[in-house]
Coordinates of C-alpha atoms in Angstrom, one line a residue:
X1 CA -40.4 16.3 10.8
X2 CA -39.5 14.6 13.9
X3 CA -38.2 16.3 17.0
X4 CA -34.4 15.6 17.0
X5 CA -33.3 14.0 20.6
X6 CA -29.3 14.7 21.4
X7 CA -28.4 13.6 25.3
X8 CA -25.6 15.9 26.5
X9 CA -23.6 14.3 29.4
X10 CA -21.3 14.6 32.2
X11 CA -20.3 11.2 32.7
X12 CA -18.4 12.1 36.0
X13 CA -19.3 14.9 38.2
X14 CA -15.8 16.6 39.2
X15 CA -14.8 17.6 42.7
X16 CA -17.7 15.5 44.8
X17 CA -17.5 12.9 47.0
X18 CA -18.1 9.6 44.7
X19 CA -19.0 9.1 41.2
X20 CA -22.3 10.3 39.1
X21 CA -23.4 11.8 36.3
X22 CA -25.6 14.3 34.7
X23 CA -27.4 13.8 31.6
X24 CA -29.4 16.3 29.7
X25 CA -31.8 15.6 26.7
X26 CA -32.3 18.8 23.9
X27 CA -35.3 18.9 21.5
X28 CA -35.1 21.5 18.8
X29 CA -38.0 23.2 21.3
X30 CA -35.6 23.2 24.2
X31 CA -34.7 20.1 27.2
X32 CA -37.1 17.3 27.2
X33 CA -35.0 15.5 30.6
X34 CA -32.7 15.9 33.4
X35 CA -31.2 13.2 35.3
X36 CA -29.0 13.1 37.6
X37 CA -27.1 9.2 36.9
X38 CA -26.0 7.9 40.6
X39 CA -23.7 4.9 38.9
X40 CA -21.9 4.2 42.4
X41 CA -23.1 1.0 43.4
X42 CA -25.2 0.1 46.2
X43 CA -23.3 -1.2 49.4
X44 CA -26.3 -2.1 51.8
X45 CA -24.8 -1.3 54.8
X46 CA -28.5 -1.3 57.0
X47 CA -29.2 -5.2 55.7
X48 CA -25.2 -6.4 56.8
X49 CA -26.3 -5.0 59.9
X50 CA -28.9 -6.8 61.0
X51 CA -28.7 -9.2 63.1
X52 CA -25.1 -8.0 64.5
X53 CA -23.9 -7.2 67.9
X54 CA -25.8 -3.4 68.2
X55 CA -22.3 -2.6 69.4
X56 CA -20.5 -4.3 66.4
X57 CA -22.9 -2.6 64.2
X58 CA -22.3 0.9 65.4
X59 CA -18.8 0.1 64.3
X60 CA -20.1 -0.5 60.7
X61 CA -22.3 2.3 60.0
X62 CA -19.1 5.0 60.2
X63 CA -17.8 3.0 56.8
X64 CA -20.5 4.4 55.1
X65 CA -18.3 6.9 54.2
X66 CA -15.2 8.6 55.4
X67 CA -15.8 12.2 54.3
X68 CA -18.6 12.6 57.1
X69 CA -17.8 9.5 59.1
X70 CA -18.7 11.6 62.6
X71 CA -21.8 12.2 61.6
X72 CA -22.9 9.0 61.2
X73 CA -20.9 7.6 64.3
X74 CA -22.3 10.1 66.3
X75 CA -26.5 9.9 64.6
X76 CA -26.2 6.2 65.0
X77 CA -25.2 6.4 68.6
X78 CA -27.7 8.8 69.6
X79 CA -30.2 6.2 68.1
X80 CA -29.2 3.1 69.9
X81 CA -29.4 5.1 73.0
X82 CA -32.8 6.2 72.7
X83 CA -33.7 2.6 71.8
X84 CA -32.2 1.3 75.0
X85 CA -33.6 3.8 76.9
X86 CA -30.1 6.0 77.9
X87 CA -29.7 9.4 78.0
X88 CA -26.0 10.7 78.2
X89 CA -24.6 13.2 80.6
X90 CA -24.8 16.9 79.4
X91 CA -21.0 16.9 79.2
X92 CA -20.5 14.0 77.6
X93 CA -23.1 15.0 75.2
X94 CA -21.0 18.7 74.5
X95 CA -18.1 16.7 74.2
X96 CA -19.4 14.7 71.3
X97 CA -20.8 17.8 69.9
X98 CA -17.2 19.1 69.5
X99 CA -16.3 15.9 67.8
X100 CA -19.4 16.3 65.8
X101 CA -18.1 20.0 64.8
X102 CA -14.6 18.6 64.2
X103 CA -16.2 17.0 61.2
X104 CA -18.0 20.7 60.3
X105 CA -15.1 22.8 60.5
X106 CA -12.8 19.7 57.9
X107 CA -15.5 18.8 55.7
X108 CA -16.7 22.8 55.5
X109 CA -13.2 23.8 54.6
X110 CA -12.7 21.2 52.1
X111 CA -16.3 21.5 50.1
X112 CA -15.7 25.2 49.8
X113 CA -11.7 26.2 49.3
X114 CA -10.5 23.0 47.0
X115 CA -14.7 21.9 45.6
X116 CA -16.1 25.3 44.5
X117 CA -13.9 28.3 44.9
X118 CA -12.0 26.4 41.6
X119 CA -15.2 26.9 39.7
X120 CA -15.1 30.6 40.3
X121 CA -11.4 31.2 39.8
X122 CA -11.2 29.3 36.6
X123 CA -9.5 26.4 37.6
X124 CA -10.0 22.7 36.8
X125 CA -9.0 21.7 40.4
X126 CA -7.1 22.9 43.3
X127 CA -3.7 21.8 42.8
X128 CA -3.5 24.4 40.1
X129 CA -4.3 27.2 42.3
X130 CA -1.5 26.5 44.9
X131 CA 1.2 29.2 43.1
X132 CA -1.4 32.0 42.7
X133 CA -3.6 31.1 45.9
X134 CA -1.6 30.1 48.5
X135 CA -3.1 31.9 51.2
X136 CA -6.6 30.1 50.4
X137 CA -5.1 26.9 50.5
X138 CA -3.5 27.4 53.4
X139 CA -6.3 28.8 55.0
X140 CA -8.1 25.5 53.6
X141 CA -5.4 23.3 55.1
X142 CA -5.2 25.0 58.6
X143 CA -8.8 24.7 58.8
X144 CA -9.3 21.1 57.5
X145 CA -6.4 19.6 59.4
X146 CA -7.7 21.5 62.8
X147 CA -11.0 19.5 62.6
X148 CA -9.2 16.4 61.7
X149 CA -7.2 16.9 64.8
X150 CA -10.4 17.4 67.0
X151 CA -11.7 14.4 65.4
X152 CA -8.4 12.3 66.3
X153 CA -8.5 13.4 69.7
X154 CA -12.3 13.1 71.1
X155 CA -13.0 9.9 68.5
X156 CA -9.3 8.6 68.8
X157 CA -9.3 8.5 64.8
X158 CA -10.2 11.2 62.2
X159 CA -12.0 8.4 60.3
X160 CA -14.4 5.9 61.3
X161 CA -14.1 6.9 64.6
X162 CA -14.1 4.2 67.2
X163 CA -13.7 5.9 70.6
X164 CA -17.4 7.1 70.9
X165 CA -19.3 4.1 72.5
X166 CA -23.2 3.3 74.1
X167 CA -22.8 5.7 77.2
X168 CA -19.9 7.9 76.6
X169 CA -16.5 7.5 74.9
X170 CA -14.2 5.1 75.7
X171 CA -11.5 7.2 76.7
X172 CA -11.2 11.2 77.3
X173 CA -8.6 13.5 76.1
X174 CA -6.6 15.5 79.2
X175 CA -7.7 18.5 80.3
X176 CA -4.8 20.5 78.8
X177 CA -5.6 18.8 75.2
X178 CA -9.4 20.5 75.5
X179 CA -7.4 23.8 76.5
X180 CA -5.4 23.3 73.6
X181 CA -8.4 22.6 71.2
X182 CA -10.2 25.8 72.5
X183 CA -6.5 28.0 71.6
X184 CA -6.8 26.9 68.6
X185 CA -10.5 27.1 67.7
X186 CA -9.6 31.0 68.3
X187 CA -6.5 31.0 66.2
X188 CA -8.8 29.6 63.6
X189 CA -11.5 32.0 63.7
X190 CA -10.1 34.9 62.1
X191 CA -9.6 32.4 59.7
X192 CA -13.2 31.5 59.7
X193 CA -14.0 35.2 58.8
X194 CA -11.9 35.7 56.1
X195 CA -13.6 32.8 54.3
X196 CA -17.3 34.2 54.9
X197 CA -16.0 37.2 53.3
X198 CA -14.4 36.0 50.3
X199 CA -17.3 33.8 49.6
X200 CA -20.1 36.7 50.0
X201 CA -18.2 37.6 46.8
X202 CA -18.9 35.6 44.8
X203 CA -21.9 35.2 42.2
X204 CA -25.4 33.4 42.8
X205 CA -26.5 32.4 39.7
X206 CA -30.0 33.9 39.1
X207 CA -31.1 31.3 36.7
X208 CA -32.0 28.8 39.3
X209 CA -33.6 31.4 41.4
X210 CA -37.3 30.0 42.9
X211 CA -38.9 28.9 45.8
X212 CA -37.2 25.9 47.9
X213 CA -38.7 23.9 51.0
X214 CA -35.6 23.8 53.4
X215 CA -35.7 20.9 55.9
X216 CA -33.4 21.4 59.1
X217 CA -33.6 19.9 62.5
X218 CA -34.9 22.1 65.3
X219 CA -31.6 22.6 67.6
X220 CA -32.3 21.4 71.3
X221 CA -31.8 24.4 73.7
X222 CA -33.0 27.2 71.0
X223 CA -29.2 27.8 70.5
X224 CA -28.0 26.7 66.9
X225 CA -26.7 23.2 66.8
X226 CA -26.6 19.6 65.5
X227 CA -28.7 17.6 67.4
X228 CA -32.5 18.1 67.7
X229 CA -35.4 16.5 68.6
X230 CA -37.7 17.9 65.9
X231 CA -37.7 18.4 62.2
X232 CA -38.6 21.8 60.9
X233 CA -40.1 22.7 57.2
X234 CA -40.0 26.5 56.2
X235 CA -43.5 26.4 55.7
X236 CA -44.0 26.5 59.5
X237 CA -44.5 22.8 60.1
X238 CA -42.8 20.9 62.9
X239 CA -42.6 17.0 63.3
X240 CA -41.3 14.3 66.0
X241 CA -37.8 13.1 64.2
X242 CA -39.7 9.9 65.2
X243 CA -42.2 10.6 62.6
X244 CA -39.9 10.9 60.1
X245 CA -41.8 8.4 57.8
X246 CA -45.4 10.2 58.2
X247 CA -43.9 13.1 56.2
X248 CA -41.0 12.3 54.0
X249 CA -41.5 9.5 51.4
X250 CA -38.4 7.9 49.2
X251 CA -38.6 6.5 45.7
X252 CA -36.6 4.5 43.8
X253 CA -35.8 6.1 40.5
X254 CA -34.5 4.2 37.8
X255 CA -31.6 6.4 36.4
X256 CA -30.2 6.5 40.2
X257 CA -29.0 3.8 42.9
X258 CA -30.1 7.0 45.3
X259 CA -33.3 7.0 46.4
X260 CA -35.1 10.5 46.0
X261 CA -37.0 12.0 49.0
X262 CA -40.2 13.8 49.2
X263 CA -42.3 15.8 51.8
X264 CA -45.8 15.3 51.9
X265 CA -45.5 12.8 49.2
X266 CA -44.3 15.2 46.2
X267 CA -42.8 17.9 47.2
X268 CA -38.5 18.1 46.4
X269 CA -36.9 19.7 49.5
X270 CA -33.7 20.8 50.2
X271 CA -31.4 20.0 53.4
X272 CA -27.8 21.7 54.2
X273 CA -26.2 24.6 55.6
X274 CA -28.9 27.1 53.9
X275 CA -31.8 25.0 55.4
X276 CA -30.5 25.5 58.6
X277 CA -30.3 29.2 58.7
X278 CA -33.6 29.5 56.8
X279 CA -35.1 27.8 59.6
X280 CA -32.7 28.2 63.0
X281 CA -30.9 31.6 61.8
X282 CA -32.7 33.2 65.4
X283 CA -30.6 30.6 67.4
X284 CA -27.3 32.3 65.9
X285 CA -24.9 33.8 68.3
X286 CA -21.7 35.6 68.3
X287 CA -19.8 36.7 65.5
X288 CA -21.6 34.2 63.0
X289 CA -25.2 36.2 64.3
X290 CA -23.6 39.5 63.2
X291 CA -22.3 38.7 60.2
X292 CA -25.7 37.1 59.4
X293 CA -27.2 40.2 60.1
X294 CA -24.8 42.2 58.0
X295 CA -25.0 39.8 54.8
X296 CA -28.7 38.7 54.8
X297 CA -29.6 39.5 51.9
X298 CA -26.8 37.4 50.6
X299 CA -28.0 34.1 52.4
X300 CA -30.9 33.8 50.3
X301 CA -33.2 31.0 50.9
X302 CA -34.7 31.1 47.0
X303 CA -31.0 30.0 45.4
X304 CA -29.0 27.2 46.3
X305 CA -25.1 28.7 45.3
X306 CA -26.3 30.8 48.8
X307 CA -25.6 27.0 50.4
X308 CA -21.9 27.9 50.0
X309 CA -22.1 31.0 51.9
X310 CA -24.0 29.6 54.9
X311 CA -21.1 27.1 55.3
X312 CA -18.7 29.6 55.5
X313 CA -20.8 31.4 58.2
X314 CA -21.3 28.3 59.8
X315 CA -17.3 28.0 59.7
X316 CA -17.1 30.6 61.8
X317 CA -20.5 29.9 64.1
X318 CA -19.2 26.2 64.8
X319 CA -15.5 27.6 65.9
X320 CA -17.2 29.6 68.5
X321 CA -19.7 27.2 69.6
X322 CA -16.7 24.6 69.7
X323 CA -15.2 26.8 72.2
X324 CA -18.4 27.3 74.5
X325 CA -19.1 23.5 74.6
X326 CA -15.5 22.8 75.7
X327 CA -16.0 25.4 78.5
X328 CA -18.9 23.5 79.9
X329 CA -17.6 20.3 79.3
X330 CA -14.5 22.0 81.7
X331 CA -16.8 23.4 84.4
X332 CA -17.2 19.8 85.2
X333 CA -13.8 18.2 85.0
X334 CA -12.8 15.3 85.7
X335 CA -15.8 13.7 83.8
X336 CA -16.1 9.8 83.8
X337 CA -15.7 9.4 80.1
X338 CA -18.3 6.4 80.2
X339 CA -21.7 5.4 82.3
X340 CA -22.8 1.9 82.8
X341 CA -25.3 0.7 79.6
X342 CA -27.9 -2.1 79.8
X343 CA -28.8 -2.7 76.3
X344 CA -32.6 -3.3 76.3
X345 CA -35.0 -4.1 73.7
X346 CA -36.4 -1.2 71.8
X347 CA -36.6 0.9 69.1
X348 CA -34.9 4.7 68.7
X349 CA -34.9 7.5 66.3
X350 CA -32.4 10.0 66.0
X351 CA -31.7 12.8 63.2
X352 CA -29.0 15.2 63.6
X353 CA -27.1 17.9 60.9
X354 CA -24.5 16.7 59.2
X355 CA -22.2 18.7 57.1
X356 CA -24.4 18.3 54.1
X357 CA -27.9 18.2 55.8
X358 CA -30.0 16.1 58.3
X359 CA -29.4 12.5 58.6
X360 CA -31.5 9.8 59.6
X361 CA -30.7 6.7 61.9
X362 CA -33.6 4.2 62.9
X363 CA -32.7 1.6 64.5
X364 CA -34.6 -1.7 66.4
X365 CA -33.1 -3.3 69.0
X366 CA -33.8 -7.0 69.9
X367 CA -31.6 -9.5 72.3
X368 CA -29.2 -7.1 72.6
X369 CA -28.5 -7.3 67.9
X370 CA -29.8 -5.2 65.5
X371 CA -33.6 -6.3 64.6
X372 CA -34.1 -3.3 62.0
X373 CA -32.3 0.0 60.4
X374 CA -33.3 2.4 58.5
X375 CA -30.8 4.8 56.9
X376 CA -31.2 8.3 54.9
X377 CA -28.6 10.7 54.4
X378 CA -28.2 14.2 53.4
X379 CA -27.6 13.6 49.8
X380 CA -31.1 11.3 49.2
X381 CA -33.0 13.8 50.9
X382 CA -31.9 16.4 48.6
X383 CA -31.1 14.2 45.3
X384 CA -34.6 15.6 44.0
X385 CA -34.4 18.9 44.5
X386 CA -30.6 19.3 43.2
X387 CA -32.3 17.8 39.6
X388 CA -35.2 20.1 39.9
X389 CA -32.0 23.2 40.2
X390 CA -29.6 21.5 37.0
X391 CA -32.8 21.5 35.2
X392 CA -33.4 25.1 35.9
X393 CA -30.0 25.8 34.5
X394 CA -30.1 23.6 31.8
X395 CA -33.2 25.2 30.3
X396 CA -31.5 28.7 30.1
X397 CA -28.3 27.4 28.6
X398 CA -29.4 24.5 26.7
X399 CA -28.4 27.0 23.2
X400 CA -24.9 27.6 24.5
X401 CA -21.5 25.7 24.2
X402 CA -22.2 22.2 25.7
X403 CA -19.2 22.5 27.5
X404 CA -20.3 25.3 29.3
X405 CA -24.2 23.6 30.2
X406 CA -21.9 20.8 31.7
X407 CA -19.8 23.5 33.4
X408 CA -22.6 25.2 34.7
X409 CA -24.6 22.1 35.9
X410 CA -21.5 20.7 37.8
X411 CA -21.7 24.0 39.8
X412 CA -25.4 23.4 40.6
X413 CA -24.4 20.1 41.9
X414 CA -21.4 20.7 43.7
X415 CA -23.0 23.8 45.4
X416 CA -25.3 20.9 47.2
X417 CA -21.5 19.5 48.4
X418 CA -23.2 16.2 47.9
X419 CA -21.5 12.7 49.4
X420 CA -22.4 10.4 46.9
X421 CA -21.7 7.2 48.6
X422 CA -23.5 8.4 51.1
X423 CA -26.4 8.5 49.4
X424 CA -26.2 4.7 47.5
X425 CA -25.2 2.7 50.9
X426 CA -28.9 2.0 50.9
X427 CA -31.5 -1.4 50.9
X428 CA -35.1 -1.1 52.2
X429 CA -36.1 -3.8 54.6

């Protein structure tokens, strides 16, 4: 007799940033397939840029999504620069960090109190916790709406910010608004703590338990950050960003609109928050260093539910750090918020950390438009890896109450705090 074939499916993944599914296919000798549907169409936001104004285009890329909208303002920047052939000022380049970290501390805050911390309280979503849990959601609201405000006030909206330009920002917040960003970065950091500790509480599901190749950008200065000049693999290897394609392939799947990303050709890897401290947790300062030190064996780089954890330690890490970048940015006031461009021909690469994981901008500059770009974001680099985890899961609760498989798959995935639209804005040139 026949093997009997019965798909089990989750035809919307709750509580993530756009719309997918997962589908599982049981035999009667246990799952035959995972796959993870990405049904959110493809926008093609690297072909409507070509051929723009390069500054017209950096105002495009930001619409790729508004959940991480900083990060791709900010990584898209950096690469026109280097394909011009400017280098900002340090201050101007701490100041956008503490933009960049405004979109840390909101998008952190949101993933973890109102994304997952339902999943482990028994909840179906947030709004049902606000009688019980109104001190978490508080604390997620105070956080969220402090790196909105940080967003608003260095990129003069918390979306799709427009006031970072090529050579500097258009316009610079007073010196009293920075004081008043650094008071209440401290208010926030006890804040901060209280998160990291209610997370380390919470369970790490053994069943997807194995090894995993992180991926992280080597921080510039040896002090952990978000922009880097290197890529950095677990197993010890180290690359130019600008060799990017020399080491990680995509592949069109046919289930997905997101492209899946390999190292060395076949490899699944995994990029986020627990990639960075698997690979940069010696560039850790401060409070976050100590309560690394304290919880290690918690942060552990062979499960990805530990990816929750190392965002709320990075909560409180980018608070600090927030803090100390202002302070230099200060030791220099007044700063000229912008230094003359000329926009040359060329060709720039530039891969910073975005809430989720690294992201990729390449961009060719000709005659002053767009020639070329080349796109990947945190959620295709780690699209194959996250299937490789729900299958894990699936195959030790393929027996059980489907409602729990889809449960426990939707945690897998949501423990990757992926940005779907992110991940489909893509069409290769």
């Amino acid at each position: 007799m026949k093997n009997l074939y019965l798909p089990i499916t989750v035809d919307h993944i709750a509580r993530v940033e756009g719309k997918g599914g997962v589908e599982i296919v049981v035999g009667d000798d246990g799952v035959k397939e995972v796959r993870l549907n990405i049904i959110e169409g493809p926008r093609f936001f690297e072909a409507i840029t070509v051929g723009k104004k390069l500054d017209e285009a950096l105002a495009v890329y930001p619409r790729i999504c508004s959940f991480c909208s900083a990060a791709h303002k900010l990584t898209a920047v950096e690469a026109a620069e280097k394909a011009i052939g400017f280098t900002p000022r340090e201050e101007i380049q701490a100041l956008r960090e503490v933009l960049y970290i405004g979109d840390m501390i909101e998008s952190h805050a949101l993933h973890l109190y109102l994304l997952v911390l339902p999943d482990y309280l028994g909840y179906s979503n947030p709004l049902k916790m606000v009688n019980e849990y109104k001190k978490e959601i508080g604390i997620a609201l105070d956080l969220k709406n402090l790196g909105s405000w940080m967003m608003d006030e260095l990129g003069a909206r918390a979306i799709h910010q427009e006031n970072v330009v090529l050579g500097g920002f258009g316009k610079l917040p007073d010196k009293a608004t920075l004081e008043t960003m650094k008071k209440r970065l401290s208010e926030a950091l006890p804040k901060a703590e209280y998160t990291f500790e209610l997370f380390s509480k919470l369970e790490q599901y053994e069943e997807v338990e194995g090894p995993i190749i992180h991926v992280a950008v080597k921080p510039r200065g040896d002090v952990y950050g978000i922009y880097g000049d290197y890529i950095k693999v677990s197993d010890g290897f180290e690359f130019p960003v600008e060799d990017y394609k020399k080491h990680i392939v995509e592949k069109v799947v046919e289930h997905s609109f997101a492209k899946h990303s390999f190292y060395n050709g076949e490899k699944p890897f995994m990029v986020g928050a627990l990639p960075r401290l698997v690979n940069n947790a010696e560039t850790l300062y401060g409070r976050a260093r100590e309560l690394y030190e304290s919880h290690k064996d918690l942060l552990r780089p062979t499960n990805p539910f530990a990816n929750n954890l190392a965002q709320a330690l990075e909560l409180v890490y980018f608070i600090e750090r927030g803090i100390d970048l202002i302070d230099e940015a200060l030791a220099k006031w007044p700063i000229a918020p912008r230094d003359r461009v000329e926009v040359k021909d060329g060709f720039g690469v530039s891969t910073t950390e975005a809430p989720r994981g690294i992201v990729t901008y390449a961009l060719e500059v000709k005659d002053g438009r767009v020639a070329y770009a080349d796109i990947i974001t945190p959620t295709a680099y780690n699209f194959a890896m996250m299937e490789v985890h729900v299958r894990m899961m699936a195959e030790k609760h393929y027996n059980d109450d489907p409602e729990r498989l889809k449960y426990l798959t939707e945690m897998v995935v949501r423990a990757y705090d992926p940005c779907i639209s992110c991940s489909v804005h893509v069409a290769r040139l």
